[in-house]
JSON list of C-alpha atoms and ligand atoms in Angstrom, two decimals:
[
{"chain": "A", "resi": 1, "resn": "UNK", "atom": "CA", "xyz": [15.52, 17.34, -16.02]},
{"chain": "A", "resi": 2, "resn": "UNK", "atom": "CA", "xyz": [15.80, 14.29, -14.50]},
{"chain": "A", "resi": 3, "resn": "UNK", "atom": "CA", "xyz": [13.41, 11.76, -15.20]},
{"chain": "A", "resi": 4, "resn": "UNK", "atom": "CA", "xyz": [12.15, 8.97, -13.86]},
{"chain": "A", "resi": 5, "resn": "UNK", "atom": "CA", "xyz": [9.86, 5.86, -15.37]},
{"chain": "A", "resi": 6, "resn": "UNK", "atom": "CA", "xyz": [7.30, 4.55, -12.27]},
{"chain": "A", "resi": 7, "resn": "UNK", "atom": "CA", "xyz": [5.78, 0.81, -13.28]},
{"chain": "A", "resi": 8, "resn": "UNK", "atom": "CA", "xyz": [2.92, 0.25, -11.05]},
{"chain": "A", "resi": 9, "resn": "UNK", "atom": "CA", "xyz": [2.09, -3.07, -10.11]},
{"chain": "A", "resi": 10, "resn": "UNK", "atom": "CA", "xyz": [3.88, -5.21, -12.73]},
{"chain": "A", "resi": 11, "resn": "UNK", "atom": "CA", "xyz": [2.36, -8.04, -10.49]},
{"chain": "A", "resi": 12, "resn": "UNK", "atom": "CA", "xyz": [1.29, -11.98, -11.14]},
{"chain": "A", "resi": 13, "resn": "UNK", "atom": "CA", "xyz": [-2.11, -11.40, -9.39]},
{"chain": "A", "resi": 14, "resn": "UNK", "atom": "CA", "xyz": [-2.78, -8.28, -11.38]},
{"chain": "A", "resi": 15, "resn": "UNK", "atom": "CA", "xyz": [-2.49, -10.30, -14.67]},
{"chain": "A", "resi": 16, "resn": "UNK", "atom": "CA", "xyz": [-4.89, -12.66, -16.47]},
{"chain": "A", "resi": 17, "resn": "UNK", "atom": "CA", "xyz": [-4.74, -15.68, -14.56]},
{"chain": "A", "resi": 18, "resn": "UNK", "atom": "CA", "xyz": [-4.22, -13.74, -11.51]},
{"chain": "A", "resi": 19, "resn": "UNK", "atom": "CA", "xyz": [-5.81, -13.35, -7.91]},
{"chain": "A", "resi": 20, "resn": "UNK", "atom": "CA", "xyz": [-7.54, -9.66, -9.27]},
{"chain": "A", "resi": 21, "resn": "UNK", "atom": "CA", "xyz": [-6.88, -9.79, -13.16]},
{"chain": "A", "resi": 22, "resn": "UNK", "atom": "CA", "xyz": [-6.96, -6.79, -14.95]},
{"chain": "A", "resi": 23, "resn": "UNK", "atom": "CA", "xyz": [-8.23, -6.99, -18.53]},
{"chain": "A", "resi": 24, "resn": "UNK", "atom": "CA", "xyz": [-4.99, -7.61, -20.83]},
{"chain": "A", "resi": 25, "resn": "UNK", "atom": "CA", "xyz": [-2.57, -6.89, -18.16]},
{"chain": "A", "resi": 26, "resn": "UNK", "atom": "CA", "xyz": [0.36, -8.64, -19.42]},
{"chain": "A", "resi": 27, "resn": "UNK", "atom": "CA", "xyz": [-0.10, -6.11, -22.64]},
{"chain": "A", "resi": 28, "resn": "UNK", "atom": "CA", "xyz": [1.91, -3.72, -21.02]},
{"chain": "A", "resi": 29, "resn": "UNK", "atom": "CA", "xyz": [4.70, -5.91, -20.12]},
{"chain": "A", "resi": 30, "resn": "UNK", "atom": "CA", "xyz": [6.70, -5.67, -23.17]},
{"chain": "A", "resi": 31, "resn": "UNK", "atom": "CA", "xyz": [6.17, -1.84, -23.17]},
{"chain": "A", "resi": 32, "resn": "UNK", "atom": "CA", "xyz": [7.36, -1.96, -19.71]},
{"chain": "A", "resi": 33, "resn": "UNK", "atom": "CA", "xyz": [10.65, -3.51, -21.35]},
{"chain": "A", "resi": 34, "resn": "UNK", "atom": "CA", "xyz": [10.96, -1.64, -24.09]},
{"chain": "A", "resi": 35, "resn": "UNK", "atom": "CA", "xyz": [10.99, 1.60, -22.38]},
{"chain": "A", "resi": 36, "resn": "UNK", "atom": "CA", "xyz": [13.50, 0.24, -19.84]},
{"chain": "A", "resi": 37, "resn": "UNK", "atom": "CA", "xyz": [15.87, -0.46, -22.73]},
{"chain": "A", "resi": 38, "resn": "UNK", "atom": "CA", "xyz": [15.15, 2.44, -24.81]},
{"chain": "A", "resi": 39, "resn": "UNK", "atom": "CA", "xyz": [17.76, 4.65, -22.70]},
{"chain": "A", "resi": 40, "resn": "UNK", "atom": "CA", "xyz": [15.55, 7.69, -22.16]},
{"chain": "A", "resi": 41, "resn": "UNK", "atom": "CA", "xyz": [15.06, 7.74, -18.63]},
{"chain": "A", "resi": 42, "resn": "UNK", "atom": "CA", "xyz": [17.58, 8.41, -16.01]},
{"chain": "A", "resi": 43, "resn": "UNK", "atom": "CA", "xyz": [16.21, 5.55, -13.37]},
{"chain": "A", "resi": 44, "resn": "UNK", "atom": "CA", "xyz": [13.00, 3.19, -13.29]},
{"chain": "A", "resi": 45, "resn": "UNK", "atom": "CA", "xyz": [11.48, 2.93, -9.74]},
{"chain": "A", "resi": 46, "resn": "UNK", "atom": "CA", "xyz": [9.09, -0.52, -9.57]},
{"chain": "A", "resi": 47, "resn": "UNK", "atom": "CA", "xyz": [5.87, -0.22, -7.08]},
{"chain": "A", "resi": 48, "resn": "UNK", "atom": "CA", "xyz": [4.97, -3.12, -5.79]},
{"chain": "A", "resi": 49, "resn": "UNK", "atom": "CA", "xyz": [1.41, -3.74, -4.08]},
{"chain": "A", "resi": 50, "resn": "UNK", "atom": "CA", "xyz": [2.62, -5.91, -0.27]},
{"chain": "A", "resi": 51, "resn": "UNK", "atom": "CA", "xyz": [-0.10, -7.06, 1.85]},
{"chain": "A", "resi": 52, "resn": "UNK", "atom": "CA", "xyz": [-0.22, -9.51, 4.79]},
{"chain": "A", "resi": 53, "resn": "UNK", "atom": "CA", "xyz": [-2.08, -11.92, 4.52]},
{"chain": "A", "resi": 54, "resn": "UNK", "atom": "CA", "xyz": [-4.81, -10.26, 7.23]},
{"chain": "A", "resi": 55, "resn": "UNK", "atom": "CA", "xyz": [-4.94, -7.06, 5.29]},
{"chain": "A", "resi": 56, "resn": "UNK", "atom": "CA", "xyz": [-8.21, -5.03, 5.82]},
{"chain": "A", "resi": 57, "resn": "UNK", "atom": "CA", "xyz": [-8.95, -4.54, 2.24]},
{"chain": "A", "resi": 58, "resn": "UNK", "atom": "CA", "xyz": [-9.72, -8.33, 1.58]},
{"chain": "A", "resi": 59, "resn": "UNK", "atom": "CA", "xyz": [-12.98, -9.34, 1.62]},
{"chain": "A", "resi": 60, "resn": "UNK", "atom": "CA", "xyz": [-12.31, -12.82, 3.44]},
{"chain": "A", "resi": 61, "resn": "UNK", "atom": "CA", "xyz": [-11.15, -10.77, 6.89]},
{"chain": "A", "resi": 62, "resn": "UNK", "atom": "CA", "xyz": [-14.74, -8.98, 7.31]},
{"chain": "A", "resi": 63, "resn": "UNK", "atom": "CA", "xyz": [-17.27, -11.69, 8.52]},
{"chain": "A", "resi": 64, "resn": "UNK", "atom": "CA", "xyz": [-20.42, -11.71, 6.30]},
{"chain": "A", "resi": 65, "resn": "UNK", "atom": "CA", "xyz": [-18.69, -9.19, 3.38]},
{"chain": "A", "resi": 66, "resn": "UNK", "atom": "CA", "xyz": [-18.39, -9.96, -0.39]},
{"chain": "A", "resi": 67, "resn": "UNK", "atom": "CA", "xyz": [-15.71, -8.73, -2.43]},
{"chain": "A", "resi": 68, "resn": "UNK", "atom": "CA", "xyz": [-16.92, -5.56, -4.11]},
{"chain": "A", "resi": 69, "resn": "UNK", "atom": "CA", "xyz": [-18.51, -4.60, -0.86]},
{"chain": "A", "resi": 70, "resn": "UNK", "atom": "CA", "xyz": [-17.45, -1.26, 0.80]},
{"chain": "A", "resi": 71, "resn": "UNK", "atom": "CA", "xyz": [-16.60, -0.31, 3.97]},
{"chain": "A", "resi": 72, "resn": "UNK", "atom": "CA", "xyz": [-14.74, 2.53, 6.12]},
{"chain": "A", "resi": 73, "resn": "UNK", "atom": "CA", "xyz": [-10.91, 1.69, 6.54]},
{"chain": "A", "resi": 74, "resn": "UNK", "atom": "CA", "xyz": [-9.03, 4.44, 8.77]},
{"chain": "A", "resi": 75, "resn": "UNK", "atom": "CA", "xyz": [-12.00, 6.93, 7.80]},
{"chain": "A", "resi": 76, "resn": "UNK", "atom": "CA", "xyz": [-11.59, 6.31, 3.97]},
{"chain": "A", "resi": 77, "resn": "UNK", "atom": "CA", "xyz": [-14.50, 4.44, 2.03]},
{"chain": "A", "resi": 78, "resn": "UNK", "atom": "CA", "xyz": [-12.62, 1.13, 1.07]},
{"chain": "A", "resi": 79, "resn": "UNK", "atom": "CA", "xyz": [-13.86, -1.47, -1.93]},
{"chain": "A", "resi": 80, "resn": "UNK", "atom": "CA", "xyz": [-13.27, -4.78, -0.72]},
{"chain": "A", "resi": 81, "resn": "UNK", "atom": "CA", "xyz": [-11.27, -7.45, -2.62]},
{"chain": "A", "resi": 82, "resn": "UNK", "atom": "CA", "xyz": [-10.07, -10.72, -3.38]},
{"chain": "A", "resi": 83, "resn": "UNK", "atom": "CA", "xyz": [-6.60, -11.76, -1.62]},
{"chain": "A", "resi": 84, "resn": "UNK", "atom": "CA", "xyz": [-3.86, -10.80, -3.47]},
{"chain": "A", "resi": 85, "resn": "UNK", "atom": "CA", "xyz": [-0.21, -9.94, -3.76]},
{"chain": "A", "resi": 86, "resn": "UNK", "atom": "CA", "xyz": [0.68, -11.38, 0.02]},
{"chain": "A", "resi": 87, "resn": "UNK", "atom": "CA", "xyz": [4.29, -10.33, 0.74]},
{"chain": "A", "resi": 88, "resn": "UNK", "atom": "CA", "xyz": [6.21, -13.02, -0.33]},
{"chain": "A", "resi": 89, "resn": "UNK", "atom": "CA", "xyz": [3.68, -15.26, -2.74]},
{"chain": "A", "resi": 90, "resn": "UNK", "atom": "CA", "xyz": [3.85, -15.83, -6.27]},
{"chain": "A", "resi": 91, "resn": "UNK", "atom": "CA", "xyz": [1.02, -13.27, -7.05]},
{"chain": "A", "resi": 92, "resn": "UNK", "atom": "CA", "xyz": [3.02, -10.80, -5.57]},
{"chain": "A", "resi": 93, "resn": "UNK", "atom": "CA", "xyz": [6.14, -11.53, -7.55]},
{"chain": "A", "resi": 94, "resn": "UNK", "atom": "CA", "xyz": [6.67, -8.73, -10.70]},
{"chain": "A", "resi": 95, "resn": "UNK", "atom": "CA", "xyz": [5.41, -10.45, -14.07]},
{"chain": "A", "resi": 96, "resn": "UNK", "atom": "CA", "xyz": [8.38, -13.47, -15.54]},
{"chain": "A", "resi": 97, "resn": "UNK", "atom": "CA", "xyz": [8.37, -11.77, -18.95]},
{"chain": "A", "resi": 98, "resn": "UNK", "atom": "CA", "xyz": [9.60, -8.13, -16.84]},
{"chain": "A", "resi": 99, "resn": "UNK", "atom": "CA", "xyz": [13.18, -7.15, -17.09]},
{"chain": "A", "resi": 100, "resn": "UNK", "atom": "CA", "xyz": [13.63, -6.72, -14.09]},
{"chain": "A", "resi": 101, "resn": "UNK", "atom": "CA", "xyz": [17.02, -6.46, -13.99]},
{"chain": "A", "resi": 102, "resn": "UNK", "atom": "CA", "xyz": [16.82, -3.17, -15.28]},
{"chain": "A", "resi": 103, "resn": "UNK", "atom": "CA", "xyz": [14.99, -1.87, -12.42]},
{"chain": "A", "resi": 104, "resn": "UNK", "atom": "CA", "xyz": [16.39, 0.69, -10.25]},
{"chain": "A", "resi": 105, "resn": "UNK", "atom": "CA", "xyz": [13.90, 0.55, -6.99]},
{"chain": "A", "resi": 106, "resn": "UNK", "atom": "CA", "xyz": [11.85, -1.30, -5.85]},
{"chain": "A", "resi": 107, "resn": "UNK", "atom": "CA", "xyz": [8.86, 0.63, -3.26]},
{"chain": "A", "resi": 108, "resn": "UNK", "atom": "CA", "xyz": [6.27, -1.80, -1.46]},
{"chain": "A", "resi": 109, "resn": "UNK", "atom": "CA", "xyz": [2.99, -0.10, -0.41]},
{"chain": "A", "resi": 110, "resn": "UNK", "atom": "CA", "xyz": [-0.05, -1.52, 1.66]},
{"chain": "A", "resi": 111, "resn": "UNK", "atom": "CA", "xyz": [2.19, -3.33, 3.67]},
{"chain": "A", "resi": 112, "resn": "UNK", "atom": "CA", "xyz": [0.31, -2.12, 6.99]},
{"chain": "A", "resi": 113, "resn": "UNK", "atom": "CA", "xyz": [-3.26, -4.62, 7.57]},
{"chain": "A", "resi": 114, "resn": "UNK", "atom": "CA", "xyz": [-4.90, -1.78, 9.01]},
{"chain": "A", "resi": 115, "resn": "UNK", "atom": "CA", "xyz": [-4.80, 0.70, 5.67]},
{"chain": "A", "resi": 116, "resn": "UNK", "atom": "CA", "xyz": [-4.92, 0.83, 2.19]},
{"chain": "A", "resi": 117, "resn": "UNK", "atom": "CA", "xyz": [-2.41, 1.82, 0.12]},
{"chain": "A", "resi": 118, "resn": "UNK", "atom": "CA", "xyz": [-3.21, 2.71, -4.45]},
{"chain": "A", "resi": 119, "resn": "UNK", "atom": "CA", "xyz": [-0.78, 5.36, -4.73]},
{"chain": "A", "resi": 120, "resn": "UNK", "atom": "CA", "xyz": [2.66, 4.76, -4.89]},
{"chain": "A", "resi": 121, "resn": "UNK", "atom": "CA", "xyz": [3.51, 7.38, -2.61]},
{"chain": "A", "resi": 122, "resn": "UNK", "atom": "CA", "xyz": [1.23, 7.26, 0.60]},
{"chain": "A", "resi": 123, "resn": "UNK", "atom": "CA", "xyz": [-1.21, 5.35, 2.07]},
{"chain": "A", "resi": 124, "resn": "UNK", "atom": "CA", "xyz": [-5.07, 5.72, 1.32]},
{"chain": "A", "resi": 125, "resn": "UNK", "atom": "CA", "xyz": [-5.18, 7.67, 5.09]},
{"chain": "A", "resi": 126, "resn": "UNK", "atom": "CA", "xyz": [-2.67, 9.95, 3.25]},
{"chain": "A", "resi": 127, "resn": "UNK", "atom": "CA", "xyz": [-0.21, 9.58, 6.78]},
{"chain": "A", "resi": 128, "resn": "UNK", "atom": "CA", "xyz": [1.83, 7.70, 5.73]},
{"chain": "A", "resi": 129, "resn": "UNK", "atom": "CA", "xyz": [4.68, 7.89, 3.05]},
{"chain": "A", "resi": 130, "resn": "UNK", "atom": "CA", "xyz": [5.78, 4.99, 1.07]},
{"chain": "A", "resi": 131, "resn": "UNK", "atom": "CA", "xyz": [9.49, 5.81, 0.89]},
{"chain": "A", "resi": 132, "resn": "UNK", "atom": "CA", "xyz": [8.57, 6.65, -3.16]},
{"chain": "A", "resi": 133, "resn": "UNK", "atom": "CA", "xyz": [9.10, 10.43, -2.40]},
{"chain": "A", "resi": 134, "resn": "UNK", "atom": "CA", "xyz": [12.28, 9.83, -1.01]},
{"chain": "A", "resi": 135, "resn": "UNK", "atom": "CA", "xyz": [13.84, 7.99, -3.42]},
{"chain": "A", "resi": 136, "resn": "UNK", "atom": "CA", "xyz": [12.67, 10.12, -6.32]},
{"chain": "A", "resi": 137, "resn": "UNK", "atom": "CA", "xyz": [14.60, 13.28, -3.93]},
{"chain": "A", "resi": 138, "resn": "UNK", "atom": "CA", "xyz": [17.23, 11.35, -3.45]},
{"chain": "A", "resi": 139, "resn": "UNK", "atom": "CA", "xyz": [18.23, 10.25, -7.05]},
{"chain": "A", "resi": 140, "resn": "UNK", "atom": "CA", "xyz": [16.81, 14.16, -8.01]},
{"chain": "A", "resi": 141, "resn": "UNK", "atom": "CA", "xyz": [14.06, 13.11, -10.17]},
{"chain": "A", "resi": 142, "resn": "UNK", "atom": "CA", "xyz": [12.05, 16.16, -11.45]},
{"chain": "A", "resi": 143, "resn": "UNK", "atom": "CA", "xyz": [9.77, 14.32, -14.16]},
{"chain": "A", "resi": 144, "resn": "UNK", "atom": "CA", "xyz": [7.77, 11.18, -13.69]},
{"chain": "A", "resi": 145, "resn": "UNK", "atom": "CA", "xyz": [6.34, 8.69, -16.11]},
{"chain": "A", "resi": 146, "resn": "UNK", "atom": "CA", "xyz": [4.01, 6.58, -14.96]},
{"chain": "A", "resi": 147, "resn": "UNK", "atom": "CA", "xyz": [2.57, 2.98, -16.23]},
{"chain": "A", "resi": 148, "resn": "UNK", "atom": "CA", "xyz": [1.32, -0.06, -15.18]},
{"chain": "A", "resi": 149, "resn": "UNK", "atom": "CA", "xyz": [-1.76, -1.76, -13.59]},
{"chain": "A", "resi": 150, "resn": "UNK", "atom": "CA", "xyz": [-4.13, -0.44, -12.47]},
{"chain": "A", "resi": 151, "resn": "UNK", "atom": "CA", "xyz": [-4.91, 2.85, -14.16]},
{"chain": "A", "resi": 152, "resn": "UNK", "atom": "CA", "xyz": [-8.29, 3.32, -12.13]},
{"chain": "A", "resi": 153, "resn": "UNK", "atom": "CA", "xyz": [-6.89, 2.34, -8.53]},
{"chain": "A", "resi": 154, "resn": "UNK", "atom": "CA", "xyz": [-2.94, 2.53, -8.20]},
{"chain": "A", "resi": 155, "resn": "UNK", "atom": "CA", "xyz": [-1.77, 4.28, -11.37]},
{"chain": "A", "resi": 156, "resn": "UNK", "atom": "CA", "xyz": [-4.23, 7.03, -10.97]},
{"chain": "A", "resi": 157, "resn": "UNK", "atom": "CA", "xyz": [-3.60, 7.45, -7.32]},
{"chain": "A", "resi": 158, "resn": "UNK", "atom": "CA", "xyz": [0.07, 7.45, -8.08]},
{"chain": "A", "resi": 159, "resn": "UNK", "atom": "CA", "xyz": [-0.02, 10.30, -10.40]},
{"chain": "A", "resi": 160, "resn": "UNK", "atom": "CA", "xyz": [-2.27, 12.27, -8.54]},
{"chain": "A", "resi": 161, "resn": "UNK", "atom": "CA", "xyz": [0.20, 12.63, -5.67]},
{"chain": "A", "resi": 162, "resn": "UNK", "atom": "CA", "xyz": [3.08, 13.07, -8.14]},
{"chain": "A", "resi": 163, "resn": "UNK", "atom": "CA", "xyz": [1.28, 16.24, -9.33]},
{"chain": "A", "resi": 164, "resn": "UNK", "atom": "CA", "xyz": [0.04, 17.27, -5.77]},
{"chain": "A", "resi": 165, "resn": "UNK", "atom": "CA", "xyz": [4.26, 16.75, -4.97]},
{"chain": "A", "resi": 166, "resn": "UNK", "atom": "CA", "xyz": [5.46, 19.13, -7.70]},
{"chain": "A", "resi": 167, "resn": "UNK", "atom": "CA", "xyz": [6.98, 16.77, -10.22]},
{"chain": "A", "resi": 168, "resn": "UNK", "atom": "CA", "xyz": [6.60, 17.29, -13.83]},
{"chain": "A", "resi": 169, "resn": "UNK", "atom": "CA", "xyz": [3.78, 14.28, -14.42]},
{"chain": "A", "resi": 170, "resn": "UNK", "atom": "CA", "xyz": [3.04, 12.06, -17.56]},
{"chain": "A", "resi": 171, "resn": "UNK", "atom": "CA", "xyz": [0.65, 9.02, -17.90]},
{"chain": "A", "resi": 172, "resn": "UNK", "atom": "CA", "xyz": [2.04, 6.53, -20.44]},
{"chain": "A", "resi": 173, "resn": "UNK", "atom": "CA", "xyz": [-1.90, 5.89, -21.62]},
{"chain": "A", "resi": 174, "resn": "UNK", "atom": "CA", "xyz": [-1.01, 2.32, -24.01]},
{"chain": "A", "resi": 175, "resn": "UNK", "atom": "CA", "xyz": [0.89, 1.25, -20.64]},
{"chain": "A", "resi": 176, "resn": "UNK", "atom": "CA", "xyz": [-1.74, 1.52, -18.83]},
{"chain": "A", "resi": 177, "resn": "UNK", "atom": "CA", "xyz": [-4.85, -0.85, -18.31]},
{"chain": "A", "resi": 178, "resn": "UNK", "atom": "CA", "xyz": [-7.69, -0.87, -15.51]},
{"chain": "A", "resi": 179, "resn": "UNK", "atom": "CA", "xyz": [-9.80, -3.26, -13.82]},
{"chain": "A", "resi": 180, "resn": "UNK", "atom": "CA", "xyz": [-13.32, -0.92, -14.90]},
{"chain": "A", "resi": 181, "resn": "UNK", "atom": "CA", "xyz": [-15.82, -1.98, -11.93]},
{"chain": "A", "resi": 182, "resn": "UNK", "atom": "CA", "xyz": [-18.26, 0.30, -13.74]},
{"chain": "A", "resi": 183, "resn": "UNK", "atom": "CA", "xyz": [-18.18, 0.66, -17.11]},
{"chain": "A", "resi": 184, "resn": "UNK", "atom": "CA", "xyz": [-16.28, 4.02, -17.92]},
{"chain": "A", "resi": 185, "resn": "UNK", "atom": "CA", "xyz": [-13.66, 4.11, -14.94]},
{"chain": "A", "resi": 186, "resn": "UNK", "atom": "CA", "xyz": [-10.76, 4.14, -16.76]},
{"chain": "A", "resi": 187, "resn": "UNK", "atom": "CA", "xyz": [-11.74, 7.09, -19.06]},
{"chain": "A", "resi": 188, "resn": "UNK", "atom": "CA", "xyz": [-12.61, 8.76, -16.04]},
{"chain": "A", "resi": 189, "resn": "UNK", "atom": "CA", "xyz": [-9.43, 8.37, -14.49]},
{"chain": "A", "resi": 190, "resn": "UNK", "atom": "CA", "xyz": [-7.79, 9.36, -17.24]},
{"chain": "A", "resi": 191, "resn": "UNK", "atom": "CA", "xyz": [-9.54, 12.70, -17.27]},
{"chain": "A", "resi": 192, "resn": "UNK", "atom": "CA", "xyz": [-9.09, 12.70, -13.64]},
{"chain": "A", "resi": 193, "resn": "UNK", "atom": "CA", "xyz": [-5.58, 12.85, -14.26]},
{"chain": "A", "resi": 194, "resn": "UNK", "atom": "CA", "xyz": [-5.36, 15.10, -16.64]},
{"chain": "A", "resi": 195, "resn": "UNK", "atom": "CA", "xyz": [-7.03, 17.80, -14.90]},
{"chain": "A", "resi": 196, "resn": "UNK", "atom": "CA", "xyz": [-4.60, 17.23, -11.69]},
{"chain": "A", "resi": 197, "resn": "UNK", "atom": "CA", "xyz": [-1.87, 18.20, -14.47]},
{"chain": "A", "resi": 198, "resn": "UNK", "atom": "CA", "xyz": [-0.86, 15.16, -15.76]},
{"chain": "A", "resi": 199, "resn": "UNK", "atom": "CA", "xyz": [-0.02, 15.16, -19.45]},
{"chain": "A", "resi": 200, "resn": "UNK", "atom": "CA", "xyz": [-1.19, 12.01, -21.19]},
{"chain": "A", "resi": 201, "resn": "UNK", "atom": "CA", "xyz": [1.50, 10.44, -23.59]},
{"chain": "A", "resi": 202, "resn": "UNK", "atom": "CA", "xyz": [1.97, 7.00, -25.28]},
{"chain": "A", "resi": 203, "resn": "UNK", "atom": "CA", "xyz": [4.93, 4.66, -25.37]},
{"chain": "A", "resi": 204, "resn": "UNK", "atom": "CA", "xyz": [5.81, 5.59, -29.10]},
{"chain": "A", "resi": 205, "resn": "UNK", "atom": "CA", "xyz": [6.61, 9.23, -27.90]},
{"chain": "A", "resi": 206, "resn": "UNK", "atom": "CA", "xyz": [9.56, 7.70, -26.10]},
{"chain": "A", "resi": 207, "resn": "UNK", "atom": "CA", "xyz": [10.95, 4.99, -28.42]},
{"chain": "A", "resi": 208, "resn": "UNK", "atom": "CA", "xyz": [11.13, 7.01, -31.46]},
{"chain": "B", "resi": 1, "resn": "VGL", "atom": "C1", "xyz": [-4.67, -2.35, -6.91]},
{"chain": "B", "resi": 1, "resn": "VGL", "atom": "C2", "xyz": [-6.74, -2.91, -6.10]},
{"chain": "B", "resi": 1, "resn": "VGL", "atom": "C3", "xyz": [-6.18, -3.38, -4.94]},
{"chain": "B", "resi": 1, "resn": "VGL", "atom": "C4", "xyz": [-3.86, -1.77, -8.04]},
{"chain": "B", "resi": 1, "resn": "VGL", "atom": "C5", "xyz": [-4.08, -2.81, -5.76]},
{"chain": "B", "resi": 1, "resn": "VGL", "atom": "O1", "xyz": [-2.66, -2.12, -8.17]},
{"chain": "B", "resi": 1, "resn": "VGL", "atom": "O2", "xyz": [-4.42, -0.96, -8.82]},
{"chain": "B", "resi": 1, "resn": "VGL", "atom": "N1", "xyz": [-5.99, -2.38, -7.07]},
{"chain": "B", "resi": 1, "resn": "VGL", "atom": "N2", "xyz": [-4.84, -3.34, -4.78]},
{"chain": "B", "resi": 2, "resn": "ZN", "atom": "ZN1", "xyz": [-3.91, -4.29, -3.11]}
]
C-alpha cells in the first residue's frame, strides 16, 4: 500500500476573509499540518484551484449574470462565481499557517478560461486530465486520502474520480468543510461519496 494524502484547495480565497469563503475554512489547516507531520503517509500531493483572470466560471465575464447564476460551460451546467484564485494572486496562494514545506506536489486545475475544473483529476468536460493521475502512477500510490475545501465542489469531485480510477479512497470528514449553497449540500456529498466507495474517516484515525 502506498498511500497518498490529497489537500484540496488549501487556498487564501477559499478561507474566511477570502474571494469565495467557505464557512471555517482555516479549521482544517492545522489538521492539514498535523497529518503532514504525523509520518503515515508515503507523499502529500497539494491541488491547487488556477484560473485566469477571464475564466468562464466567474460571474463578472458573462454580461448581465450574477454570481450564483448558471449557465452551460463546454456542455456542463456551470454555477457562476465570484473571481478567485487568479494564477499568481494572493487568493490563490496555499493558506500562511500551511506547512507547506512538507508538500510533495503541487497539481493546478481550471487553468483553461474555457472549462471548469472541481476535481483534482480532470476537468468538469471530463477531457482533460490534470496531471493528478500521473503523479499518483508515478510515485505508485494505491490509497488516497482526501481533505480540504470544498467538500461539496472540489473535494467531492476529487474523490469521485479517485474511486471511478481504482484507488483505494478515504474522505478525511473533520478536514473537510463546504461552502452549502443549499442547506444540506455537504451531507449530501458526503453520502454521495460514500456510495461511489469512498470510506469516510476522521483525522484522529491517523494521528493515534
Ligand atoms: C471550488 C468553487 C469554485 C472548490 C473551486 O475548491 O471547491 N469551488 N472553484
Ligand atoms: Zn474555482
Amino acid at each position: 500500500m502506498t498511500k497518498a494524502l490529497i489537500l484540496v484547495d488549501l487556498q487564501n480565497d477559499f478561507l474566511p476573509g477570502g474571494a469565495l469563503a467557505v464557512g471555517d475554512g482555516d479549521a482544517v489547516v492545522p489538521i492539514a499540518n498535523a497529518l503532514m507531520r504525523g509520518g503515515c503517509f508515503d507523499c502529500v500531493v497539494a491541488t491547487q484551484d488556477w484560473h485566469p483572470a477571464d475564466h468562464a466560471s466567474f460571474a463578472v465575464n458573462h454580461d448581465g449574470r450574477s454570481v450564483g447564476d448558471v449557465v452551460q460551460l463546454a456542455d456542463v451546467d456551470q454555477i457562476l462565481w465570484p473571481v478567485h484564485c487568479v494564477q499568481g494572486s494572493e487568493g490563490a496562494g496555499f493558506s500562511g499557517a500551511l506547512d507547506v514545506g512538507r508538500i510533495n506536489e503541487i497539481v493546478r486545475k481550471g487553468t483553461d478560461a474555457r472549462v471548469d475544473s472541481y476535481s483534482g483529476f480532470f476537468d468538469n468536460d471530463n477531457r482533460t486530465a490534470t496531471g493528478l493521475s500521473d503523479v499518483l502512477q508515478r510515485r505508485d500510490v494505491t490509497e488516497v486520502h482526501v481533505m480540504g475545501l470544498a467538500t461539496d465542489y472540489c473535494v467531492k469531485f476529487t474523490v469521485l474520480d479517485a474511486c471511478t480510477l481504482g484507488f483505494a479512497t478515504f474522505v478525511i470528514e473533520d478536514g473537510c468543510r463546504g461552502v452549502e449553497l443549499s442547506a444540506g449540500d455537504c451531507a449530501r456529498a458526503m453520502e454521495e461519496m460514500q456510495r461511489a466507495g469512498a470510506v469516510i474517516a476522521t483525522s484522529q484515525t491517523y494521528l493515534s
